[in-house]
Amino acid sequence: MRPLSLKVKAFTSFRDEQSIDFSDLDLFVLWGPTGSGKSSLLDAITYALYGYVERVGREAAQLVSQGQPRMAVTLDFAVGDAVYRVSRSTTATGQSKVLLERREGAEWASYGEGADSVTQVKSIICELVGLDYDAFTRSVILPQGKFAEFLTGDATKRREILTELLGLELFQRMARRSREIATTAKVQSDTKAELLESEYAGANKEAVATVKENLKTNEAMLAAAEKLEKKLDVVALEHAEARRAEKAVRTCATEAQTLAASFSSTAFELDDHARAAKEAAAAVAARTAEVATTDAAAKKAKKARELYEKKTGTLETLIALGAKADALEIARTDFSRAQSSVDKERTAAEQADKQVQTVRAALTKADAALETTVEGLDAARIAHEESQHADRVGALVMDLKAGDPCPVCDRPLKTVPGYDRKAMDKSATALEKARDAHSQKEKAFRDAETKLALAEERLQAAIAGVARCERERKEKQDLIESHLAALSKAIPRSTKDPKALIDDQIESLRELIEDESATRDDHSKAEQELARAEIVAERSRSRVAELRARLIGAGTGGLFDRATAAAPGLELPDRLGDDLPEDADALATTAGSFAKELEKLADDLTDLARSHQKTQAALMKKAQEALPDGVRVTDDLGSLVAQARNMTLQQTAEVTAARAAVENLQLRMEARKKLEAEIDTQRSQHKIYAALGNELKSDRIVQFLQAEALEALSVAASRHLLDLSSTRFRLAYEQDRFYVIDAWNGDERRNVKTLSGGE
């Protein structure tokens, strides 16, 4: 694995984003003051790869820069020719995200499934780099602090670190594993030894001889049982054949008896249909004559109706004329009513006109009276104003005499005006009376004006009512003329009562229509009766044909074939052909005769079945006599055969069990040998691994390897230290301690603890 570039942000001291390009570097130094972030860059590499930093463990959130919400690290690295990018971030609360990508040309693409899973990316990184975190920090990056601890610390602690760095705990694991293998081998050998004593104690040659003798005895008994089973199988086969023959003959007898009953029933039914056919023919003839009679009556009624309609019109036409006649009567009634309304409205108009004239005269009179009061009111107002003026002047000169200065113009008064206080009171009273008189006359004038307006409105309403009623009368008159014109096409204008005439014509036409409908119904009923009679006749003919077809296809041929196969020498009736008579009477005679022949065939077959039954009884007796002593005897041959078969099966099971016992005992002997060999192998294995575990337990190998590694480290470190210190310093390792040799001070040997920080 080779790092190519590193990008960090908000990681420890790197608050702002920083990038480092390693692609052109082979050997380099990270230089800077304390706390500048040199170690943080190495920590960033382990964090990006494994999500883990040695100094904070798994609490990566502690590395987030102070006050920042999250840190982010991106590392580009190469493995062989492939280039990868891992981007990892952690929030201040500890939530982590990761994304693993692969460079394809100039673009970056997701690594694939699990590329954004923290757990799966860790496994993928270990596989790509070839190292887990522990191995990486031992062989690639040695965490800060472990070097000084390793160099100057306690020897025992140094050996522990060395063991960790070199992976020497492998030998400890080997020791543990050796002891585990030794313990397992001993437990398994002891367990198998116990199993050998408990499970395989009886597996020997004497036991094999015993089970083989038992097998021979059972095989002899099996041969005897098989011989009995074969003998009973032959008897059972013959018995089954006799039983099959009996069943076949009885089946034919039953079928013959069933067919005989069917043919007999068919013969009776044919007799019934012969009578029914004659009755149906007579009914058809009678209904045909009735159809002809009703048809003539229907045609006659239709002609009468058509002639009347030609004279008066159709029923719809007459009904329409009747409606027009009704409308004429209504129009005439409405006209009379309209005429009355005209007369009434004219009378009301004349009365309204008279009232207008009367009210108009009253208004003229009230107007004159009002004018008079206006003149009197003006005179009273003037007189009152003059008395008020005289009173005011009198008040001013009340104590003056002639020659005194005028209170208004200050000129000497020639004379002193006189005044009368009572005159002003009289003028005020006169003015009030004049006002009251004027108000009354004015009210009378207004009332007269209102009455005149109302009277004129009533007059105009009456005039309008007269015009409206005259228009309505004219409309009714026009409507009467319209109805008369429409009726005159069918009825003379001289007809006194058109409505009565039309009603009579409608009634007459309806009677003719009802008569026609009744004759049509009679004709339809007659046709239905004829159709029913023809259906009855046809059903009878169809049923006779059906019964004839049934007789032809009754299956007697199949019965005769089966009867010939079941009883070859039996005499059979002649077979029915397809030339059966079609007449019901003749067909009934043929069916009855054939039914009797089938009954005779059924009796012959029944006698033959009894003979087969006797044969079965004889075979049963033969089977019972063949049974050995001790076997239960029954009257069921199947039970006897089953017993023999059970004996064979039982003996077969015994033989099988004996053979299995022989095979099992032989297998157990083979297993015993195998188990003994395994015990020997596991005891040897226990001995070897127990010894190896004891050797590894002493830690001599680990101590030897640690010493060799420390010596090798000392030599290699001296070479580097000489180069770095310009040949001044080199290292030595003696008695579990490191020493520094200073060439500038005469190869002085001193403890490494005396080295300064820079050194």
PDB file of C-alpha atoms in Angstrom, residues 79-334:
ATOM      1  CA  VAL A  79      -2.352  -1.093  -4.135  1.00  0.00           C
ATOM      2  CA  GLY A  80      -0.410  -2.458  -7.086  1.00  0.00           C
ATOM      3  CA  ASP A  81      -1.776  -0.751 -10.202  1.00  0.00           C
ATOM      4  CA  ALA A  82      -5.179   0.020  -8.626  1.00  0.00           C
ATOM      5  CA  VAL A  83      -5.898   3.389  -6.981  1.00  0.00           C
ATOM      6  CA  TYR A  84      -8.502   3.811  -4.231  1.00  0.00           C
ATOM      7  CA  ARG A  85      -9.973   6.694  -2.235  1.00  0.00           C
ATOM      8  CA  VAL A  86     -11.405   6.329   1.266  1.00  0.00           C
ATOM      9  CA  SER A  87     -13.356   9.265   2.739  1.00  0.00           C
ATOM     10  CA  ARG A  88     -14.309   9.123   6.416  1.00  0.00           C
ATOM     11  CA  SER A  89     -16.032  11.654   8.681  1.00  0.00           C
ATOM     12  CA  THR A  90     -17.137  11.754  12.328  1.00  0.00           C
ATOM     13  CA  THR A  91     -19.433  14.258  14.033  1.00  0.00           C
ATOM     14  CA  ALA A  92     -18.735  15.810  17.418  1.00  0.00           C
ATOM     15  CA  THR A  93     -21.413  13.450  18.806  1.00  0.00           C
ATOM     16  CA  GLY A  94     -19.621  10.356  17.478  1.00  0.00           C
ATOM     17  CA  GLN A  95     -21.673   9.522  14.344  1.00  0.00           C
ATOM     18  CA  SER A  96     -19.366   8.231  11.584  1.00  0.00           C
ATOM     19  CA  LYS A  97     -19.746   7.885   7.806  1.00  0.00           C
ATOM     20  CA  VAL A  98     -17.421   6.320   5.236  1.00  0.00           C
ATOM     21  CA  LEU A  99     -17.213   5.952   1.437  1.00  0.00           C
ATOM     22  CA  LEU A 100     -14.748   3.752  -0.478  1.00  0.00           C
ATOM     23  CA  GLU A 101     -14.191   4.576  -4.182  1.00  0.00           C
ATOM     24  CA  ARG A 102     -12.073   3.194  -7.017  1.00  0.00           C
ATOM     25  CA  ARG A 103     -10.487   5.262  -9.801  1.00  0.00           C
ATOM     26  CA  GLU A 104     -11.651   4.250 -13.255  1.00  0.00           C
ATOM     27  CA  GLY A 105      -9.750   6.326 -15.821  1.00  0.00           C
ATOM     28  CA  ALA A 106     -10.118   9.961 -14.840  1.00  0.00           C
ATOM     29  CA  GLU A 107     -13.302   9.398 -12.768  1.00  0.00           C
ATOM     30  CA  TRP A 108     -14.023   8.020  -9.298  1.00  0.00           C
ATOM     31  CA  ALA A 109     -16.666   5.276  -8.943  1.00  0.00           C
ATOM     32  CA  SER A 110     -18.124   3.543  -5.896  1.00  0.00           C
ATOM     33  CA  TYR A 111     -16.181   0.434  -4.891  1.00  0.00           C
ATOM     34  CA  GLY A 112     -19.433  -1.577  -4.921  1.00  0.00           C
ATOM     35  CA  GLU A 113     -21.674  -3.271  -2.381  1.00  0.00           C
ATOM     36  CA  GLY A 114     -20.815  -2.214   1.185  1.00  0.00           C
ATOM     37  CA  ALA A 115     -18.784   0.802   0.032  1.00  0.00           C
ATOM     38  CA  ASP A 116     -20.700   3.077   2.441  1.00  0.00           C
ATOM     39  CA  SER A 117     -20.861   0.685   5.413  1.00  0.00           C
ATOM     40  CA  VAL A 118     -18.417   1.316   8.266  1.00  0.00           C
ATOM     41  CA  THR A 119     -18.183  -2.399   9.120  1.00  0.00           C
ATOM     42  CA  GLN A 120     -17.876  -3.669   5.545  1.00  0.00           C
ATOM     43  CA  VAL A 121     -15.361  -0.990   4.475  1.00  0.00           C
ATOM     44  CA  LYS A 122     -13.106  -2.065   7.371  1.00  0.00           C
ATOM     45  CA  SER A 123     -13.108  -5.659   6.047  1.00  0.00           C
ATOM     46  CA  ILE A 124     -12.518  -4.473   2.466  1.00  0.00           C
ATOM     47  CA  ILE A 125      -9.556  -2.266   3.528  1.00  0.00           C
ATOM     48  CA  CYS A 126      -7.951  -5.184   5.405  1.00  0.00           C
ATOM     49  CA  GLU A 127      -8.305  -7.318   2.277  1.00  0.00           C
ATOM     50  CA  LEU A 128      -6.948  -4.605  -0.062  1.00  0.00           C
ATOM     51  CA  VAL A 129      -3.969  -3.572   2.147  1.00  0.00           C
ATOM     52  CA  GLY A 130      -3.294  -7.116   3.369  1.00  0.00           C
ATOM     53  CA  LEU A 131      -2.987  -5.916   7.000  1.00  0.00           C
ATOM     54  CA  ASP A 132      -5.401  -5.317   9.824  1.00  0.00           C
ATOM     55  CA  TYR A 133      -4.951  -2.369  12.195  1.00  0.00           C
ATOM     56  CA  ASP A 134      -2.681  -4.184  14.631  1.00  0.00           C
ATOM     57  CA  ALA A 135      -0.414  -5.482  11.887  1.00  0.00           C
ATOM     58  CA  PHE A 136      -0.405  -2.079  10.146  1.00  0.00           C
ATOM     59  CA  THR A 137       0.705  -0.226  13.317  1.00  0.00           C
ATOM     60  CA  ARG A 138       3.398  -2.841  13.980  1.00  0.00           C
ATOM     61  CA  SER A 139       4.954  -2.940  10.525  1.00  0.00           C
ATOM     62  CA  VAL A 140       4.059   0.392   8.832  1.00  0.00           C
ATOM     63  CA  ILE A 141       3.363   3.098  11.437  1.00  0.00           C
ATOM     64  CA  LEU A 142       4.697   2.719  14.981  1.00  0.00           C
ATOM     65  CA  PRO A 143       2.422   4.871  17.171  1.00  0.00           C
ATOM     66  CA  GLN A 144       4.013   7.850  18.925  1.00  0.00           C
ATOM     67  CA  GLY A 145       5.278   7.042  22.420  1.00  0.00           C
ATOM     68  CA  LYS A 146       5.796   3.340  21.820  1.00  0.00           C
ATOM     69  CA  PHE A 147       9.338   3.919  20.480  1.00  0.00           C
ATOM     70  CA  ALA A 148      10.571   5.766  23.558  1.00  0.00           C
ATOM     71  CA  GLU A 149       8.800   3.262  25.792  1.00  0.00           C
ATOM     72  CA  PHE A 150      10.421   0.469  23.837  1.00  0.00           C
ATOM     73  CA  LEU A 151      13.924   1.997  23.975  1.00  0.00           C
ATOM     74  CA  THR A 152      14.141   3.254  27.562  1.00  0.00           C
ATOM     75  CA  GLY A 153      11.485   1.334  29.440  1.00  0.00           C
ATOM     76  CA  ASP A 154      11.511  -1.720  31.650  1.00  0.00           C
ATOM     77  CA  ALA A 155      13.065  -4.799  30.035  1.00  0.00           C
ATOM     78  CA  THR A 156      10.001  -6.931  30.768  1.00  0.00           C
ATOM     79  CA  LYS A 157       7.720  -4.303  29.244  1.00  0.00           C
ATOM     80  CA  ARG A 158      10.078  -4.017  26.262  1.00  0.00           C
ATOM     81  CA  ARG A 159       9.840  -7.749  25.689  1.00  0.00           C
ATOM     82  CA  GLU A 160       6.023  -7.501  25.840  1.00  0.00           C
ATOM     83  CA  ILE A 161       6.107  -4.720  23.237  1.00  0.00           C
ATOM     84  CA  LEU A 162       8.502  -6.733  21.109  1.00  0.00           C
ATOM     85  CA  THR A 163       6.255  -9.769  21.422  1.00  0.00           C
ATOM     86  CA  GLU A 164       3.357  -7.645  20.241  1.00  0.00           C
ATOM     87  CA  LEU A 165       5.340  -6.025  17.397  1.00  0.00           C
ATOM     88  CA  LEU A 166       6.820  -9.312  16.164  1.00  0.00           C
ATOM     89  CA  GLY A 167       3.682 -11.359  16.752  1.00  0.00           C
ATOM     90  CA  LEU A 168       5.518 -13.800  19.040  1.00  0.00           C
ATOM     91  CA  GLU A 169       2.255 -14.537  20.833  1.00  0.00           C
ATOM     92  CA  LEU A 170       1.874 -17.064  18.030  1.00  0.00           C
ATOM     93  CA  PHE A 171       4.023 -19.462  20.062  1.00  0.00           C
ATOM     94  CA  GLN A 172       1.796 -18.972  23.086  1.00  0.00           C
ATOM     95  CA  ARG A 173      -1.199 -19.782  20.943  1.00  0.00           C
ATOM     96  CA  MET A 174       0.653 -22.814  19.595  1.00  0.00           C
ATOM     97  CA  ALA A 175       1.249 -24.025  23.157  1.00  0.00           C
ATOM     98  CA  ARG A 176      -2.410 -23.575  24.032  1.00  0.00           C
ATOM     99  CA  ARG A 177      -3.474 -25.298  20.814  1.00  0.00           C
ATOM    100  CA  SER A 178      -1.081 -28.215  21.468  1.00  0.00           C
ATOM    101  CA  ARG A 179      -2.515 -28.721  24.946  1.00  0.00           C
ATOM    102  CA  GLU A 180      -6.072 -28.523  23.536  1.00  0.00           C
ATOM    103  CA  ILE A 181      -5.267 -31.164  20.884  1.00  0.00           C
ATOM    104  CA  ALA A 182      -3.633 -33.394  23.495  1.00  0.00           C
ATOM    105  CA  THR A 183      -6.619 -33.058  25.841  1.00  0.00           C
ATOM    106  CA  THR A 184      -9.111 -33.709  23.011  1.00  0.00           C
ATOM    107  CA  ALA A 185      -7.151 -36.791  21.848  1.00  0.00           C
ATOM    108  CA  LYS A 186      -7.082 -38.221  25.381  1.00  0.00           C
ATOM    109  CA  VAL A 187     -10.829 -37.594  25.947  1.00  0.00           C
ATOM    110  CA  GLN A 188     -11.691 -39.174  22.583  1.00  0.00           C
ATOM    111  CA  SER A 189      -9.452 -42.239  23.174  1.00  0.00           C
ATOM    112  CA  ASP A 190     -10.887 -42.751  26.674  1.00  0.00           C
ATOM    113  CA  THR A 191     -14.457 -42.348  25.396  1.00  0.00           C
ATOM    114  CA  LYS A 192     -13.893 -44.840  22.575  1.00  0.00           C
ATOM    115  CA  ALA A 193     -12.275 -47.293  25.000  1.00  0.00           C
ATOM    116  CA  GLU A 194     -15.399 -47.131  27.181  1.00  0.00           C
ATOM    117  CA  LEU A 195     -17.580 -47.566  24.069  1.00  0.00           C
ATOM    118  CA  LEU A 196     -15.497 -50.617  23.066  1.00  0.00           C
ATOM    119  CA  GLU A 197     -16.141 -52.257  26.423  1.00  0.00           C
ATOM    120  CA  SER A 198     -19.872 -51.399  26.582  1.00  0.00           C
ATOM    121  CA  GLU A 199     -21.125 -51.636  22.973  1.00  0.00           C
ATOM    122  CA  TYR A 200     -18.809 -54.163  21.294  1.00  0.00           C
ATOM    123  CA  ALA A 201     -18.255 -56.687  24.086  1.00  0.00           C
ATOM    124  CA  GLY A 202     -20.401 -59.380  22.355  1.00  0.00           C
ATOM    125  CA  ALA A 203     -18.900 -59.001  18.880  1.00  0.00           C
ATOM    126  CA  ASN A 204     -16.899 -62.293  18.551  1.00  0.00           C
ATOM    127  CA  LYS A 205     -16.663 -65.479  16.411  1.00  0.00           C
ATOM    128  CA  GLU A 206     -18.907 -67.577  18.712  1.00  0.00           C
ATOM    129  CA  ALA A 207     -21.735 -65.062  18.382  1.00  0.00           C
ATOM    130  CA  VAL A 208     -21.395 -65.121  14.582  1.00  0.00           C
ATOM    131  CA  ALA A 209     -21.725 -68.965  14.502  1.00  0.00           C
ATOM    132  CA  THR A 210     -24.900 -68.811  16.633  1.00  0.00           C
ATOM    133  CA  VAL A 211     -26.693 -66.266  14.426  1.00  0.00           C
ATOM    134  CA  LYS A 212     -25.742 -68.179  11.260  1.00  0.00           C
ATOM    135  CA  GLU A 213     -27.351 -71.402  12.626  1.00  0.00           C
ATOM    136  CA  ASN A 214     -30.518 -69.454  13.458  1.00  0.00           C
ATOM    137  CA  LEU A 215     -30.572 -68.120   9.877  1.00  0.00           C
ATOM    138  CA  LYS A 216     -30.404 -71.675   8.429  1.00  0.00           C
ATOM    139  CA  THR A 217     -33.415 -72.825  10.524  1.00  0.00           C
ATOM    140  CA  ASN A 218     -35.525 -69.839   9.476  1.00  0.00           C
ATOM    141  CA  GLU A 219     -34.672 -70.343   5.789  1.00  0.00           C
ATOM    142  CA  ALA A 220     -36.039 -73.949   5.955  1.00  0.00           C
ATOM    143  CA  MET A 221     -39.278 -72.769   7.550  1.00  0.00           C
ATOM    144  CA  LEU A 222     -39.578 -70.077   4.858  1.00  0.00           C
ATOM    145  CA  ALA A 223     -39.321 -72.683   2.059  1.00  0.00           C
ATOM    146  CA  ALA A 224     -42.223 -74.698   3.566  1.00  0.00           C
ATOM    147  CA  ALA A 225     -44.381 -71.598   3.908  1.00  0.00           C
ATOM    148  CA  GLU A 226     -43.702 -70.554   0.295  1.00  0.00           C
ATOM    149  CA  LYS A 227     -44.713 -74.052  -0.953  1.00  0.00           C
ATOM    150  CA  LEU A 228     -48.063 -73.835   0.907  1.00  0.00           C
ATOM    151  CA  GLU A 229     -48.656 -70.329  -0.390  1.00  0.00           C
ATOM    152  CA  LYS A 230     -48.122 -71.441  -4.021  1.00  0.00           C
ATOM    153  CA  LYS A 231     -50.578 -74.366  -3.624  1.00  0.00           C
ATOM    154  CA  LEU A 232     -53.252 -72.130  -2.116  1.00  0.00           C
ATOM    155  CA  ASP A 233     -52.630 -69.528  -4.837  1.00  0.00           C
ATOM    156  CA  VAL A 234     -53.491 -72.150  -7.487  1.00  0.00           C
ATOM    157  CA  VAL A 235     -56.683 -73.167  -5.649  1.00  0.00           C
ATOM    158  CA  ALA A 236     -57.562 -69.496  -5.117  1.00  0.00           C
ATOM    159  CA  LEU A 237     -57.039 -68.804  -8.833  1.00  0.00           C
ATOM    160  CA  GLU A 238     -59.411 -71.634  -9.796  1.00  0.00           C
ATOM    161  CA  HIS A 239     -61.895 -70.507  -7.148  1.00  0.00           C
ATOM    162  CA  ALA A 240     -61.690 -66.918  -8.413  1.00  0.00           C
ATOM    163  CA  GLU A 241     -62.282 -68.129 -11.988  1.00  0.00           C
ATOM    164  CA  ALA A 242     -65.384 -70.083 -10.895  1.00  0.00           C
ATOM    165  CA  ARG A 243     -66.554 -67.071  -8.929  1.00  0.00           C
ATOM    166  CA  ARG A 244     -65.910 -64.772 -11.898  1.00  0.00           C
ATOM    167  CA  ALA A 245     -67.883 -67.106 -14.171  1.00  0.00           C
ATOM    168  CA  GLU A 246     -70.744 -67.191 -11.656  1.00  0.00           C
ATOM    169  CA  LYS A 247     -70.696 -63.401 -11.376  1.00  0.00           C
ATOM    170  CA  ALA A 248     -70.628 -62.978 -15.168  1.00  0.00           C
ATOM    171  CA  VAL A 249     -73.565 -65.410 -15.615  1.00  0.00           C
ATOM    172  CA  ARG A 250     -75.544 -63.801 -12.801  1.00  0.00           C
ATOM    173  CA  THR A 251     -74.827 -60.344 -14.247  1.00  0.00           C
ATOM    174  CA  CYS A 252     -76.147 -61.503 -17.630  1.00  0.00           C
ATOM    175  CA  ALA A 253     -79.192 -63.058 -15.947  1.00  0.00           C
ATOM    176  CA  THR A 254     -79.891 -59.792 -14.088  1.00  0.00           C
ATOM    177  CA  GLU A 255     -79.415 -57.791 -17.274  1.00  0.00           C
ATOM    178  CA  ALA A 256     -81.720 -60.145 -19.204  1.00  0.00           C
ATOM    179  CA  GLN A 257     -84.353 -59.853 -16.496  1.00  0.00           C
ATOM    180  CA  THR A 258     -84.011 -56.026 -16.497  1.00  0.00           C
ATOM    181  CA  LEU A 259     -84.317 -55.891 -20.300  1.00  0.00           C
ATOM    182  CA  ALA A 260     -87.343 -58.198 -20.177  1.00  0.00           C
ATOM    183  CA  ALA A 261     -89.022 -55.848 -17.710  1.00  0.00           C
ATOM    184  CA  SER A 262     -88.083 -52.861 -19.890  1.00  0.00           C
ATOM    185  CA  PHE A 263     -89.495 -54.470 -23.054  1.00  0.00           C
ATOM    186  CA  SER A 264     -92.677 -55.442 -21.188  1.00  0.00           C
ATOM    187  CA  SER A 265     -93.079 -51.882 -19.821  1.00  0.00           C
ATOM    188  CA  THR A 266     -92.447 -50.463 -23.298  1.00  0.00           C
ATOM    189  CA  ALA A 267     -95.173 -52.740 -24.750  1.00  0.00           C
ATOM    190  CA  PHE A 268     -97.719 -51.416 -22.235  1.00  0.00           C
ATOM    191  CA  GLU A 269     -96.705 -47.800 -22.931  1.00  0.00           C
ATOM    192  CA  LEU A 270     -97.017 -48.384 -26.693  1.00  0.00           C
ATOM    193  CA  ASP A 271    -100.605 -49.606 -26.186  1.00  0.00           C
ATOM    194  CA  ASP A 272    -101.372 -46.353 -24.314  1.00  0.00           C
ATOM    195  CA  HIS A 273     -99.821 -44.216 -27.049  1.00  0.00           C
ATOM    196  CA  ALA A 274    -101.784 -46.045 -29.766  1.00  0.00           C
ATOM    197  CA  ARG A 275    -105.031 -44.961 -28.055  1.00  0.00           C
ATOM    198  CA  ALA A 276    -103.699 -41.445 -27.414  1.00  0.00           C
ATOM    199  CA  ALA A 277    -102.743 -41.028 -31.067  1.00  0.00           C
ATOM    200  CA  LYS A 278    -106.296 -41.764 -32.228  1.00  0.00           C
ATOM    201  CA  GLU A 279    -107.774 -39.264 -29.719  1.00  0.00           C
ATOM    202  CA  ALA A 280    -105.233 -36.587 -30.727  1.00  0.00           C
ATOM    203  CA  ALA A 281    -106.088 -36.978 -34.444  1.00  0.00           C
ATOM    204  CA  ALA A 282    -109.795 -36.416 -33.709  1.00  0.00           C
ATOM    205  CA  ALA A 283    -108.988 -33.320 -31.614  1.00  0.00           C
ATOM    206  CA  VAL A 284    -106.843 -31.835 -34.385  1.00  0.00           C
ATOM    207  CA  ALA A 285    -109.689 -32.213 -36.927  1.00  0.00           C
ATOM    208  CA  ALA A 286    -112.219 -30.518 -34.607  1.00  0.00           C
ATOM    209  CA  ARG A 287    -109.877 -27.612 -33.781  1.00  0.00           C
ATOM    210  CA  THR A 288    -109.069 -27.066 -37.474  1.00  0.00           C
ATOM    211  CA  ALA A 289    -112.768 -26.505 -38.261  1.00  0.00           C
ATOM    212  CA  GLU A 290    -113.100 -24.119 -35.321  1.00  0.00           C
ATOM    213  CA  VAL A 291    -110.109 -22.075 -36.548  1.00  0.00           C
ATOM    214  CA  ALA A 292    -111.741 -21.620 -39.953  1.00  0.00           C
ATOM    215  CA  THR A 293    -115.053 -20.440 -38.391  1.00  0.00           C
ATOM    216  CA  THR A 294    -113.423 -17.896 -36.040  1.00  0.00           C
ATOM    217  CA  ASP A 295    -111.215 -16.599 -38.837  1.00  0.00           C
ATOM    218  CA  ALA A 296    -114.273 -15.759 -40.979  1.00  0.00           C
ATOM    219  CA  ALA A 297    -115.956 -13.963 -38.045  1.00  0.00           C
ATOM    220  CA  ALA A 298    -112.821 -11.925 -37.357  1.00  0.00           C
ATOM    221  CA  LYS A 299    -112.521 -10.838 -40.987  1.00  0.00           C
ATOM    222  CA  LYS A 300    -116.198  -9.774 -41.033  1.00  0.00           C
ATOM    223  CA  ALA A 301    -115.802  -7.655 -37.863  1.00  0.00           C
ATOM    224  CA  LYS A 302    -112.681  -6.035 -39.279  1.00  0.00           C
ATOM    225  CA  LYS A 303    -114.489  -5.087 -42.493  1.00  0.00           C
ATOM    226  CA  ALA A 304    -117.389  -3.502 -40.555  1.00  0.00           C
ATOM    227  CA  ARG A 305    -114.968  -1.470 -38.490  1.00  0.00           C
ATOM    228  CA  GLU A 306    -113.037  -0.287 -41.551  1.00  0.00           C
ATOM    229  CA  LEU A 307    -116.272   0.832 -43.329  1.00  0.00           C
ATOM    230  CA  TYR A 308    -117.374   2.873 -40.294  1.00  0.00           C
ATOM    231  CA  GLU A 309    -113.928   4.474 -39.957  1.00  0.00           C
ATOM    232  CA  LYS A 310    -114.055   5.395 -43.637  1.00  0.00           C
ATOM    233  CA  LYS A 311    -117.347   7.179 -42.964  1.00  0.00           C
ATOM    234  CA  THR A 312    -116.485   8.899 -39.644  1.00  0.00           C
ATOM    235  CA  GLY A 313    -112.718   8.592 -39.265  1.00  0.00           C
ATOM    236  CA  THR A 314    -110.622   6.610 -36.841  1.00  0.00           C
ATOM    237  CA  LEU A 315    -111.199   6.513 -33.111  1.00  0.00           C
ATOM    238  CA  GLU A 316    -108.218   8.816 -32.570  1.00  0.00           C
ATOM    239  CA  THR A 317    -109.701  11.291 -35.080  1.00  0.00           C
ATOM    240  CA  LEU A 318    -113.111  11.222 -33.378  1.00  0.00           C
ATOM    241  CA  ILE A 319    -111.561  11.650 -29.949  1.00  0.00           C
ATOM    242  CA  ALA A 320    -109.626  14.665 -31.272  1.00  0.00           C
ATOM    243  CA  LEU A 321    -112.883  16.127 -32.719  1.00  0.00           C
ATOM    244  CA  GLY A 322    -114.575  15.498 -29.381  1.00  0.00           C
ATOM    245  CA  ALA A 323    -111.809  17.434 -27.672  1.00  0.00           C
ATOM    246  CA  LYS A 324    -112.354  20.317 -30.135  1.00  0.00           C
ATOM    247  CA  ALA A 325    -116.120  20.229 -29.462  1.00  0.00           C
ATOM    248  CA  ASP A 326    -115.399  20.375 -25.728  1.00  0.00           C
ATOM    249  CA  ALA A 327    -113.077  23.285 -26.358  1.00  0.00           C
ATOM    250  CA  LEU A 328    -115.829  25.048 -28.386  1.00  0.00           C
ATOM    251  CA  GLU A 329    -118.271  24.739 -25.475  1.00  0.00           C
ATOM    252  CA  ILE A 330    -115.663  26.057 -23.085  1.00  0.00           C
ATOM    253  CA  ALA A 331    -114.842  28.960 -25.428  1.00  0.00           C
ATOM    254  CA  ARG A 332    -118.515  29.891 -25.679  1.00  0.00           C
ATOM    255  CA  THR A 333    -118.876  29.846 -21.908  1.00  0.00           C
ATOM    256  CA  ASP A 334    -115.713  31.950 -21.557  1.00  0.00           C
TER     257      ASP A 334
END
